[in-house]
Amino acid sequence: MSWGHAALDLAEDADERAVKRAYAARLRTTRPDDDPAAFQQLHQAYQAALDWARHRAHWQDEDEDEDNRGHDLCAAQATGIAEALQLDQALARSFAHDATAAPAEVVWTAVVDDADAHDPVRILDRGDTTFPPAAPAAPARATEPLPQPAAAQLDPGTFAQRVIAEAQQSEPAAFERWLQLRPELWSLRDKPLIGDHVLHHLLTHDAPICADNFDVLAQCFGWDDVRSGLDPYEANACRLRLHRLWVLQPRNQHGLARYLHRPQAPVNADEARTRLQRLTRPWQPWRALWDAWPAHRVAAMRDTLDLLGVHDADDAVPPLRPAQVAFWRALADGQRLSWPRMQLALLRSALCALVVLAVMTLLGVLGRAPAVAMQGVYAALLVMGVGALLLPLRSLGQWQLAEEHPPVRWPLLRLWLIPLLAIGALLVIHLADARIAGSALAWATLGLSIRRWWHRAGYVFQFNGWLLLGIWPFLKLGGLALMFGEIAVVGALLAWTVDAMTKVVHR
């Protein structure tokens, strides 16, 4: 039995008329305005029961046709049918005679006097099948059939676009009620087609829809059912992608704040709006640099892009600007030396130099010492130089400390850099006769070589007071040997050889 018959409390052999009566009776207590979900369920049960009744009647007709096909009527059956026809004719004549007879008194007398006069059964028994002609029937009035309005054909694709547009604009509760009140979704035939069009559009296009509205769609069209055939991982990836697009819209600042909020890094609506403005405003290099000079902003924008799933400029979707995304990603990449990072380092160095110059100038004015103000100029230039060189030196150290796999840029130059620096230090000391500069380069090369070997070998340094006491005499001797760059060159080449033999040759 159909589940629709069970829902309408009908028997299994209930026909189409019984189904319609039961549906009409239920409509008196279940209205779409009062309970849309119950009305939709009632309508689905009605359609299921109606389809079952129609198919059942069709099957019965086919069974009867198969039973009667190919069988001839025997003589007894033919005689029975003839007698039935004669009986029908006698009944018709008798009713016609009664209708044209005299008044009721005469009819009652005739019936009482001769009860068998107009009995059709007895007339058939006597074999008298000749009856007076029946009264002419009134001509039937010719009626023209009323024109039936043609049912509007539903376009699933067009209605799917309406569903998607409503999902982008409405709140989850309002969107769920809107779906329940749509008559287009009450049909068991059209609803799966609409759901397929909606799902295909969401999987292939970028439509900003919040996660709650996606869950409402999944429940309405049965995407969360294991029998739907939809990969749950693909559905979840689509849900997260559409939700990220939704929080990027300017009107969803509170949703973006909730999406970016973390216990260790809370984000309010104003901060979320500010971060979004940095990523969506037209590209202006100096303004972007000025926004990035505080150290914490680069980390905040890096976390924002990570949470939004934007890893490079190609992942930027409207309203994000690819130039803004590329700029903040370059600043967040601490492993590579890029032009935006150099610009930011120069800006920060210039700001620090201005602070030093202002302080030294103020001290010179207050103390009436012009020499102090001049020293402030030299100190500002020194700060600028150190700030400009600090980032390249740090990137150079990271480049040297990296492992052999995965391969890095310029592997041969990376391998032979330390020997080249050591040879250059010797040339500066002996050929250029600049021992101080050459010794400084040699000791810097020794520090880089030892750091490279120590890090790549996996050693961990743990400071100990007894160790400091043990190496203190050697530190004194090292202080005396600072002017001898040749010692640093030998030590740098020795540490480089051990590292090269361990990491490059043996592997």
Coordinates of C-alpha atoms in Angstrom, one line a residue:
M1 CA 0.0 0.0 0.0
S2 CA 1.2 3.5 -0.8
W3 CA 2.4 5.7 2.1
G4 CA 0.0 8.3 1.0
H5 CA -3.0 6.0 1.7
A6 CA -1.6 5.4 5.1
A7 CA -1.2 9.1 5.8
L8 CA -4.8 9.8 4.7
D9 CA -6.2 6.8 6.6
L10 CA -7.5 5.1 3.4
A11 CA -7.8 1.5 2.5
E12 CA -5.6 -0.1 -0.1
D13 CA -8.3 -0.3 -2.7
A14 CA -9.5 3.3 -2.3
D15 CA -10.1 4.9 -5.7
E16 CA -9.3 8.4 -7.0
R17 CA -12.6 9.8 -5.7
A18 CA -12.0 8.5 -2.2
V19 CA -8.5 10.0 -2.2
K20 CA -9.8 13.5 -3.2
R21 CA -12.5 13.3 -0.5
A22 CA -10.0 12.4 2.2
Y23 CA -7.7 15.2 1.0
A24 CA -10.5 17.8 1.0
A25 CA -11.5 16.7 4.6
R26 CA -7.9 17.1 5.8
L27 CA -7.7 20.6 4.2
R28 CA -10.3 21.8 6.6
T29 CA -7.9 21.5 9.5
T30 CA -4.5 21.9 7.8
R31 CA -4.0 25.2 6.2
P32 CA -0.7 26.5 4.5
D33 CA -0.9 29.8 6.4
D34 CA -1.1 28.1 9.8
D35 CA 1.3 25.2 9.4
P36 CA 3.3 25.2 6.1
A37 CA 5.3 22.1 6.9
A38 CA 2.2 20.0 7.7
F39 CA 0.5 21.3 4.6
Q40 CA 3.4 20.4 2.4
Q41 CA 3.5 16.9 3.9
L42 CA -0.3 16.6 3.4
H43 CA 0.1 17.7 -0.2
Q44 CA 2.8 15.2 -0.9
A45 CA 0.8 12.4 0.7
Y46 CA -2.2 13.4 -1.5
Q47 CA -0.1 13.3 -4.7
A48 CA 1.4 9.9 -3.7
A49 CA -2.0 8.4 -3.0
L50 CA -3.5 9.8 -6.2
D51 CA -0.7 8.4 -8.3
W52 CA -1.2 5.0 -6.6
A53 CA -4.9 5.0 -7.2
R54 CA -4.5 5.9 -10.9
H55 CA -1.9 3.3 -11.5
R56 CA -3.9 0.7 -9.6
A57 CA -7.0 1.4 -11.7
H58 CA -4.9 1.3 -14.9
W59 CA -3.4 -2.1 -13.8
Q60 CA -6.9 -3.5 -13.2
D61 CA -8.1 -2.4 -16.6
E62 CA -5.1 -4.1 -18.2
D63 CA -5.8 -7.3 -16.3
E64 CA -9.4 -7.4 -17.4
D65 CA -8.5 -6.7 -21.0
E66 CA -6.0 -9.6 -20.9
D67 CA -8.6 -11.9 -19.5
N68 CA -11.2 -11.1 -22.1
R69 CA -8.8 -10.9 -25.1
G70 CA -9.0 -13.9 -27.4
H71 CA -12.1 -15.6 -25.8
D72 CA -15.4 -16.1 -27.9
L73 CA -18.8 -16.0 -26.2
C74 CA -20.4 -19.3 -25.9
A75 CA -24.2 -19.9 -26.7
A76 CA -25.2 -19.8 -23.0
Q77 CA -23.4 -16.5 -22.5
A78 CA -25.0 -15.0 -25.6
T79 CA -28.4 -16.1 -24.5
G80 CA -27.9 -14.5 -21.0
I81 CA -26.7 -11.3 -22.5
A82 CA -29.8 -11.2 -24.9
E83 CA -32.1 -11.8 -22.0
A84 CA -30.4 -9.0 -20.0
L85 CA -30.9 -6.6 -22.9
Q86 CA -34.5 -7.6 -23.2
L87 CA -35.0 -7.0 -19.4
D88 CA -33.4 -3.5 -19.7
Q89 CA -35.7 -2.7 -22.6
A90 CA -38.7 -3.9 -20.7
L91 CA -37.8 -1.8 -17.7
A92 CA -37.3 1.3 -19.9
R93 CA -40.7 0.8 -21.6
S94 CA -42.4 0.2 -18.3
F95 CA -41.0 3.4 -16.8
A96 CA -42.0 5.3 -19.9
H97 CA -45.6 4.0 -19.8
D98 CA -45.9 4.9 -16.1
A99 CA -44.7 8.4 -16.9
T100 CA -47.4 9.0 -19.6
A101 CA -50.2 7.3 -17.8
A102 CA -53.4 8.9 -16.4
P103 CA -53.6 10.5 -13.0
A104 CA -52.4 8.8 -9.9
E105 CA -55.8 7.5 -8.9
V106 CA -56.2 5.6 -12.2
V107 CA -52.7 4.3 -12.0
W108 CA -53.2 3.0 -8.5
T109 CA -56.5 1.3 -9.6
A110 CA -54.8 -0.3 -12.6
V111 CA -52.0 -1.6 -10.6
V112 CA -54.2 -3.1 -8.0
D113 CA -56.6 -4.6 -10.5
D114 CA -54.0 -6.0 -12.8
A115 CA -50.7 -6.1 -10.9
D116 CA -48.9 -8.0 -13.7
A117 CA -49.9 -5.7 -16.5
H118 CA -46.7 -3.8 -16.6
D119 CA -44.4 -6.2 -14.8
P120 CA -41.3 -6.4 -17.1
V121 CA -40.3 -9.7 -15.8
R122 CA -43.6 -11.3 -16.5
I123 CA -43.7 -9.6 -19.9
L124 CA -40.5 -11.4 -20.7
D125 CA -41.9 -14.7 -19.5
R126 CA -44.9 -14.3 -21.9
G127 CA -42.6 -13.6 -24.7
D128 CA -44.4 -10.3 -25.4
T129 CA -41.7 -7.8 -26.2
T130 CA -43.8 -5.4 -28.2
F131 CA -44.4 -2.3 -26.2
P132 CA -46.1 1.0 -27.1
P133 CA -43.7 3.7 -28.4
A134 CA -42.0 5.6 -25.7
A135 CA -42.7 9.3 -25.3
P136 CA -40.3 11.4 -27.3
A137 CA -37.5 12.7 -25.2
A138 CA -36.8 16.4 -25.1
P139 CA -34.0 17.5 -27.3
A140 CA -30.7 18.0 -25.4
R141 CA -29.5 21.5 -25.3
A142 CA -26.2 21.9 -27.1
T143 CA -23.6 23.1 -24.7
E144 CA -20.2 24.4 -25.6
P145 CA -17.4 23.1 -23.4
L146 CA -15.8 25.8 -21.3
P147 CA -12.2 26.6 -22.2
Q148 CA -9.8 25.0 -19.8
P149 CA -6.8 27.1 -18.8
A150 CA -3.5 25.6 -19.8
A151 CA -1.3 24.7 -16.9
A152 CA 1.8 26.8 -16.7
Q153 CA 5.0 24.8 -17.4
L154 CA 7.5 25.3 -14.6
D155 CA 11.1 26.0 -15.6
P156 CA 13.3 24.4 -12.9
G157 CA 16.4 26.5 -13.9
T158 CA 14.6 29.8 -13.6
F159 CA 13.0 28.9 -10.3
A160 CA 16.4 27.6 -9.0
Q161 CA 17.8 31.1 -9.7
R162 CA 15.0 32.6 -7.6
V163 CA 15.9 30.2 -4.8
I164 CA 19.6 31.1 -4.9
A165 CA 18.8 34.8 -4.9
E166 CA 16.5 34.4 -1.9
A167 CA 19.2 32.4 -0.1
Q168 CA 21.7 35.2 -0.6
Q169 CA 19.4 37.9 0.9
S170 CA 17.3 36.3 3.6
E171 CA 18.0 35.2 7.2
P172 CA 17.9 31.5 7.8
A173 CA 14.5 31.4 9.6
A174 CA 12.8 33.6 6.9
F175 CA 14.4 31.6 4.1
E176 CA 13.2 28.3 5.5
R177 CA 9.6 29.6 5.8
W178 CA 9.9 31.0 2.2
L179 CA 10.8 27.6 0.9
Q180 CA 7.9 26.0 2.8
L181 CA 5.3 28.4 1.3
R182 CA 6.4 28.0 -2.3
P183 CA 3.9 25.9 -4.3
E184 CA 6.5 25.0 -6.8
L185 CA 8.3 22.9 -4.2
W186 CA 5.1 20.9 -3.3
S187 CA 5.3 18.8 -6.4
L188 CA 7.2 15.5 -6.1
R189 CA 8.1 15.7 -9.7
D190 CA 9.5 19.3 -9.9
K191 CA 11.2 19.5 -6.5
P192 CA 14.1 17.1 -7.3
L193 CA 14.7 18.9 -10.6
I194 CA 14.8 22.2 -8.9
G195 CA 17.2 20.8 -6.3
D196 CA 19.6 19.5 -9.0
H197 CA 19.7 22.9 -10.7
V198 CA 20.4 24.7 -7.4
L199 CA 23.2 22.2 -6.5
H200 CA 24.8 22.4 -9.9
H201 CA 24.9 26.2 -9.8
L202 CA 26.4 26.3 -6.3
L203 CA 29.1 23.8 -7.1
T204 CA 30.2 25.6 -10.3
H205 CA 29.6 29.3 -9.4
D206 CA 30.5 31.7 -6.6
A207 CA 27.3 32.6 -4.9
P208 CA 27.7 34.3 -1.4
I209 CA 25.5 32.1 0.8
C210 CA 25.9 31.8 4.6
A211 CA 26.4 28.3 6.0
D212 CA 23.0 28.3 7.8
N213 CA 21.1 28.9 4.5
F214 CA 23.2 26.2 2.8
D215 CA 22.0 23.8 5.6
V216 CA 18.4 24.9 5.0
L217 CA 18.8 24.0 1.3
A218 CA 20.5 20.7 2.1
Q219 CA 17.6 19.8 4.4
C220 CA 14.9 20.9 1.9
F221 CA 16.3 19.1 -1.1
G222 CA 17.7 16.1 0.8
W223 CA 21.4 16.7 0.1
D224 CA 22.3 15.5 3.6
D225 CA 20.7 12.1 2.9
V226 CA 23.1 9.3 2.3
R227 CA 21.0 8.2 -0.7
S228 CA 21.4 11.6 -2.5
G229 CA 24.7 10.6 -4.1
L230 CA 26.4 13.8 -3.1
D231 CA 29.9 13.5 -1.6
P232 CA 29.8 14.9 1.9
Y233 CA 33.3 16.2 1.7
E234 CA 32.5 18.0 -1.6
A235 CA 29.3 19.4 0.0
N236 CA 31.2 20.7 3.1
A237 CA 33.9 22.3 0.9
C238 CA 31.2 24.0 -1.1
R239 CA 29.5 25.1 2.1
L240 CA 32.7 26.7 3.5
R241 CA 33.6 28.3 0.2
L242 CA 30.2 30.0 -0.2
H243 CA 30.2 31.1 3.5
R244 CA 33.6 32.7 3.0
L245 CA 32.2 34.6 0.0
W246 CA 29.2 35.6 2.1
V247 CA 31.2 37.1 5.0
L248 CA 33.2 39.2 2.5
Q249 CA 30.2 41.2 1.5
P250 CA 30.2 44.7 3.0
R251 CA 26.8 44.2 4.8
N252 CA 28.0 41.1 6.7
Q253 CA 30.5 42.8 9.1
H254 CA 29.2 41.0 12.1
G255 CA 29.3 37.7 10.3
L256 CA 32.9 38.4 9.3
A257 CA 33.8 39.3 12.9
R258 CA 32.3 35.9 14.1
Y259 CA 34.2 34.1 11.4
L260 CA 37.6 35.7 12.3
H261 CA 37.1 35.6 16.0
R262 CA 39.5 33.4 18.0
P263 CA 39.9 33.1 21.8
Q264 CA 43.6 34.1 21.5
A265 CA 42.9 36.9 19.0
P266 CA 39.4 38.4 19.4
V267 CA 37.9 40.4 16.6
N268 CA 35.0 42.8 16.8
A269 CA 32.8 44.3 14.0
D270 CA 34.9 47.5 13.7
E271 CA 38.1 45.6 13.4
A272 CA 36.6 43.2 10.8
R273 CA 35.4 46.2 8.8
T274 CA 38.8 47.8 8.9
R275 CA 40.6 44.6 7.7
L276 CA 38.1 44.2 4.9
Q277 CA 38.6 47.8 3.8
R278 CA 42.4 47.2 3.6
L279 CA 41.7 44.3 1.2
T280 CA 39.0 45.9 -0.9
R281 CA 40.1 49.6 -1.4
P282 CA 41.7 50.6 -4.7
W283 CA 45.4 50.0 -4.8
Q284 CA 47.6 52.8 -3.5
P285 CA 51.2 51.7 -2.6
W286 CA 52.1 54.4 -0.1
R287 CA 48.8 54.1 1.7
A288 CA 49.2 50.4 1.9
L289 CA 52.7 50.8 3.3
W290 CA 51.5 53.3 5.9
D291 CA 48.8 50.8 7.0
A292 CA 51.4 48.1 7.4
W293 CA 54.1 49.8 9.4
P294 CA 52.8 48.6 12.8
A295 CA 54.2 45.1 13.4
H296 CA 51.0 43.5 14.6
R297 CA 49.0 44.5 11.5
V298 CA 51.0 42.2 9.2
A299 CA 50.3 39.2 11.5
A300 CA 46.6 40.2 11.7
M301 CA 46.2 40.4 8.0
R302 CA 48.1 37.1 7.5
D303 CA 45.7 35.4 9.8
T304 CA 42.7 37.0 8.1
L305 CA 43.8 35.8 4.6
D306 CA 44.5 32.3 6.0
L307 CA 41.1 32.0 7.5
L308 CA 39.5 33.2 4.3
G309 CA 41.4 30.6 2.3
V310 CA 43.1 33.3 0.1
H311 CA 46.7 32.1 -0.4
D312 CA 47.7 34.3 -3.3
A313 CA 46.3 36.9 -5.7
D314 CA 44.7 34.2 -7.9
D315 CA 42.4 33.2 -5.0
A316 CA 41.1 36.8 -4.6
V317 CA 37.4 36.9 -5.4
P318 CA 35.2 40.1 -5.5
P319 CA 35.2 42.4 -3.6
L320 CA 38.9 41.6 -2.7
R321 CA 41.6 43.4 -4.8
P322 CA 44.3 41.1 -6.2
A323 CA 46.9 43.8 -5.7
Q324 CA 46.1 44.2 -2.0
V325 CA 46.1 40.5 -1.5
A326 CA 49.5 40.1 -3.2
F327 CA 50.9 43.0 -1.1
W328 CA 49.9 41.6 2.3
R329 CA 50.9 38.1 1.3
A330 CA 54.3 39.3 0.4
L331 CA 54.7 41.0 3.7
A332 CA 53.5 37.9 5.6
D333 CA 56.0 35.6 3.8
G334 CA 59.0 35.8 6.1
Q335 CA 61.0 33.2 4.2
R336 CA 61.5 35.3 1.0
L337 CA 63.1 38.7 0.5
S338 CA 60.6 40.7 -1.6
W339 CA 60.3 44.3 -2.6
P340 CA 57.3 45.0 -0.4
R341 CA 59.2 43.8 2.6
M342 CA 62.2 45.9 1.7
Q343 CA 60.0 49.0 1.3
L344 CA 58.4 48.3 4.7
A345 CA 61.8 47.9 6.3
L346 CA 63.0 51.2 4.9
L347 CA 59.9 52.9 6.1
R348 CA 60.3 51.6 9.6
S349 CA 64.0 52.5 9.6
A350 CA 63.1 56.0 8.4
L351 CA 60.6 56.5 11.2
C352 CA 63.1 55.2 13.8
A353 CA 65.8 57.6 12.3
L354 CA 63.4 60.5 12.5
V355 CA 62.7 59.7 16.2
V356 CA 66.5 59.6 17.0
L357 CA 67.2 62.8 15.1
A358 CA 64.3 64.6 16.8
V359 CA 65.5 63.5 20.3
M360 CA 69.2 64.4 19.6
T361 CA 68.2 67.7 18.1
L362 CA 66.0 68.5 21.1
L363 CA 68.9 67.7 23.5
G364 CA 71.2 69.9 21.5
V365 CA 68.9 72.8 21.6
L366 CA 68.2 72.5 25.3
G367 CA 71.8 72.0 26.1
R368 CA 73.0 74.6 23.6
A369 CA 75.3 72.0 22.1
P370 CA 75.3 72.1 18.3
A371 CA 77.7 69.1 18.3
V372 CA 74.9 66.9 19.8
A373 CA 72.5 67.8 17.1
M374 CA 75.2 66.9 14.5
Q375 CA 75.7 63.6 16.2
G376 CA 72.0 63.0 15.9
V377 CA 72.3 63.2 12.2
Y378 CA 75.0 60.6 12.2
A379 CA 73.0 58.4 14.5
A380 CA 69.9 58.7 12.3
L381 CA 72.0 57.7 9.3
L382 CA 73.3 54.7 11.2
V383 CA 69.8 53.6 12.2
M384 CA 68.8 53.9 8.5
G385 CA 71.7 51.8 7.4
V386 CA 71.2 49.1 10.0
G387 CA 67.5 49.0 9.3
A388 CA 68.1 48.7 5.5
L389 CA 70.7 45.9 6.0
L390 CA 69.0 44.0 8.7
L391 CA 66.3 42.4 6.5
P392 CA 68.7 41.3 3.8
L393 CA 71.1 39.8 6.3
R394 CA 68.3 38.0 8.0
S395 CA 67.1 36.6 4.7
L396 CA 70.6 35.5 3.8
G397 CA 70.8 33.6 7.1
Q398 CA 67.5 31.9 6.5
W399 CA 68.7 31.0 3.0
Q400 CA 71.9 29.4 4.3
L401 CA 70.2 27.6 7.2
A402 CA 67.6 25.9 4.9
E403 CA 67.8 22.1 4.3
E404 CA 68.9 20.6 1.0
H405 CA 65.4 19.3 0.4
P406 CA 63.2 20.8 -0.9
P407 CA 65.8 22.6 -3.1
V408 CA 66.0 26.3 -2.8
R409 CA 67.0 29.0 -5.3
W410 CA 70.6 29.2 -6.6
P411 CA 71.8 25.9 -4.9
L412 CA 75.5 26.3 -6.2
L413 CA 75.8 29.9 -4.9
R414 CA 74.3 28.8 -1.6
L415 CA 76.9 26.0 -1.3
W416 CA 80.0 28.0 -2.2
L417 CA 79.0 31.3 -0.5
I418 CA 81.0 30.8 2.7
P419 CA 84.3 29.9 0.9
L420 CA 83.8 32.9 -1.4
L421 CA 83.3 35.2 1.7
A422 CA 86.4 33.7 3.4
I423 CA 88.5 34.3 0.3
G424 CA 87.1 37.8 0.0
A425 CA 88.1 38.5 3.6
L426 CA 91.7 37.4 3.0
L427 CA 91.9 39.6 -0.1
V428 CA 90.6 42.6 1.8
I429 CA 93.1 42.0 4.6
H430 CA 96.3 41.5 2.5
L431 CA 95.6 43.1 -0.9
A432 CA 93.5 46.1 0.2
D433 CA 95.5 46.5 3.4
A434 CA 92.2 46.9 5.4
R435 CA 92.7 44.6 8.3
I436 CA 89.8 45.9 10.4
A437 CA 87.3 45.6 7.6
G438 CA 88.7 42.2 6.4
S439 CA 88.7 40.8 10.0
A440 CA 85.1 41.9 10.5
L441 CA 84.1 40.1 7.3
A442 CA 86.1 37.0 8.3
W443 CA 84.5 36.8 11.8
A444 CA 81.0 37.4 10.4
T445 CA 81.7 34.5 7.9
L446 CA 82.8 32.3 10.8
G447 CA 79.6 33.0 12.7
L448 CA 77.5 32.2 9.6
S449 CA 79.4 29.0 9.0
I450 CA 79.1 27.8 12.6
R451 CA 75.4 28.7 12.7
R452 CA 74.8 26.8 9.4
W453 CA 76.6 23.7 10.6
W454 CA 75.0 23.7 14.1
H455 CA 71.4 24.2 12.8
R456 CA 71.6 21.7 10.0
A457 CA 73.2 19.1 12.2
G458 CA 70.3 19.4 14.6
Y459 CA 72.2 20.4 17.7
V460 CA 70.5 22.4 20.5
F461 CA 72.4 24.9 22.6
Q462 CA 71.4 25.0 26.3
F463 CA 73.1 27.8 28.3
N464 CA 74.8 26.7 31.5
G465 CA 76.7 28.8 34.1
W466 CA 79.4 26.2 34.4
L467 CA 79.9 26.2 30.7
L468 CA 80.4 29.9 30.8
L469 CA 83.1 29.5 33.4
G470 CA 84.8 26.9 31.4
I471 CA 85.0 28.9 28.2
W472 CA 85.8 32.2 29.8
P473 CA 89.6 31.9 29.3
F474 CA 89.0 31.0 25.7
L475 CA 86.8 34.1 25.3
K476 CA 89.7 36.2 26.5
L477 CA 92.0 34.7 24.0
G478 CA 89.3 35.2 21.3
G479 CA 89.1 38.9 22.2
L480 CA 92.9 39.1 21.5
A481 CA 92.5 37.2 18.2
L482 CA 89.8 39.5 16.8
M483 CA 92.4 41.4 14.9
F484 CA 93.6 38.2 13.2
G485 CA 91.0 37.5 10.6
E486 CA 93.0 34.6 9.3
I487 CA 92.0 32.5 12.3
A488 CA 88.3 33.2 11.6
V489 CA 88.8 32.2 7.9
V490 CA 90.3 28.9 8.9
G491 CA 87.5 28.2 11.4
A492 CA 84.8 29.2 8.8
L493 CA 86.3 26.8 6.2
L494 CA 86.5 24.0 8.7
A495 CA 82.9 24.3 9.8
W496 CA 81.8 24.6 6.1
T497 CA 83.7 21.5 5.1
V498 CA 82.1 19.4 7.9
D499 CA 78.6 20.6 6.9
A500 CA 79.2 20.0 3.2
M501 CA 80.6 16.5 3.7
T502 CA 77.6 15.6 6.0
K503 CA 74.7 17.2 4.1
V504 CA 75.8 17.3 0.5
V505 CA 78.4 14.7 -0.3
H506 CA 77.2 11.8 1.8
R507 CA 73.6 12.3 0.7

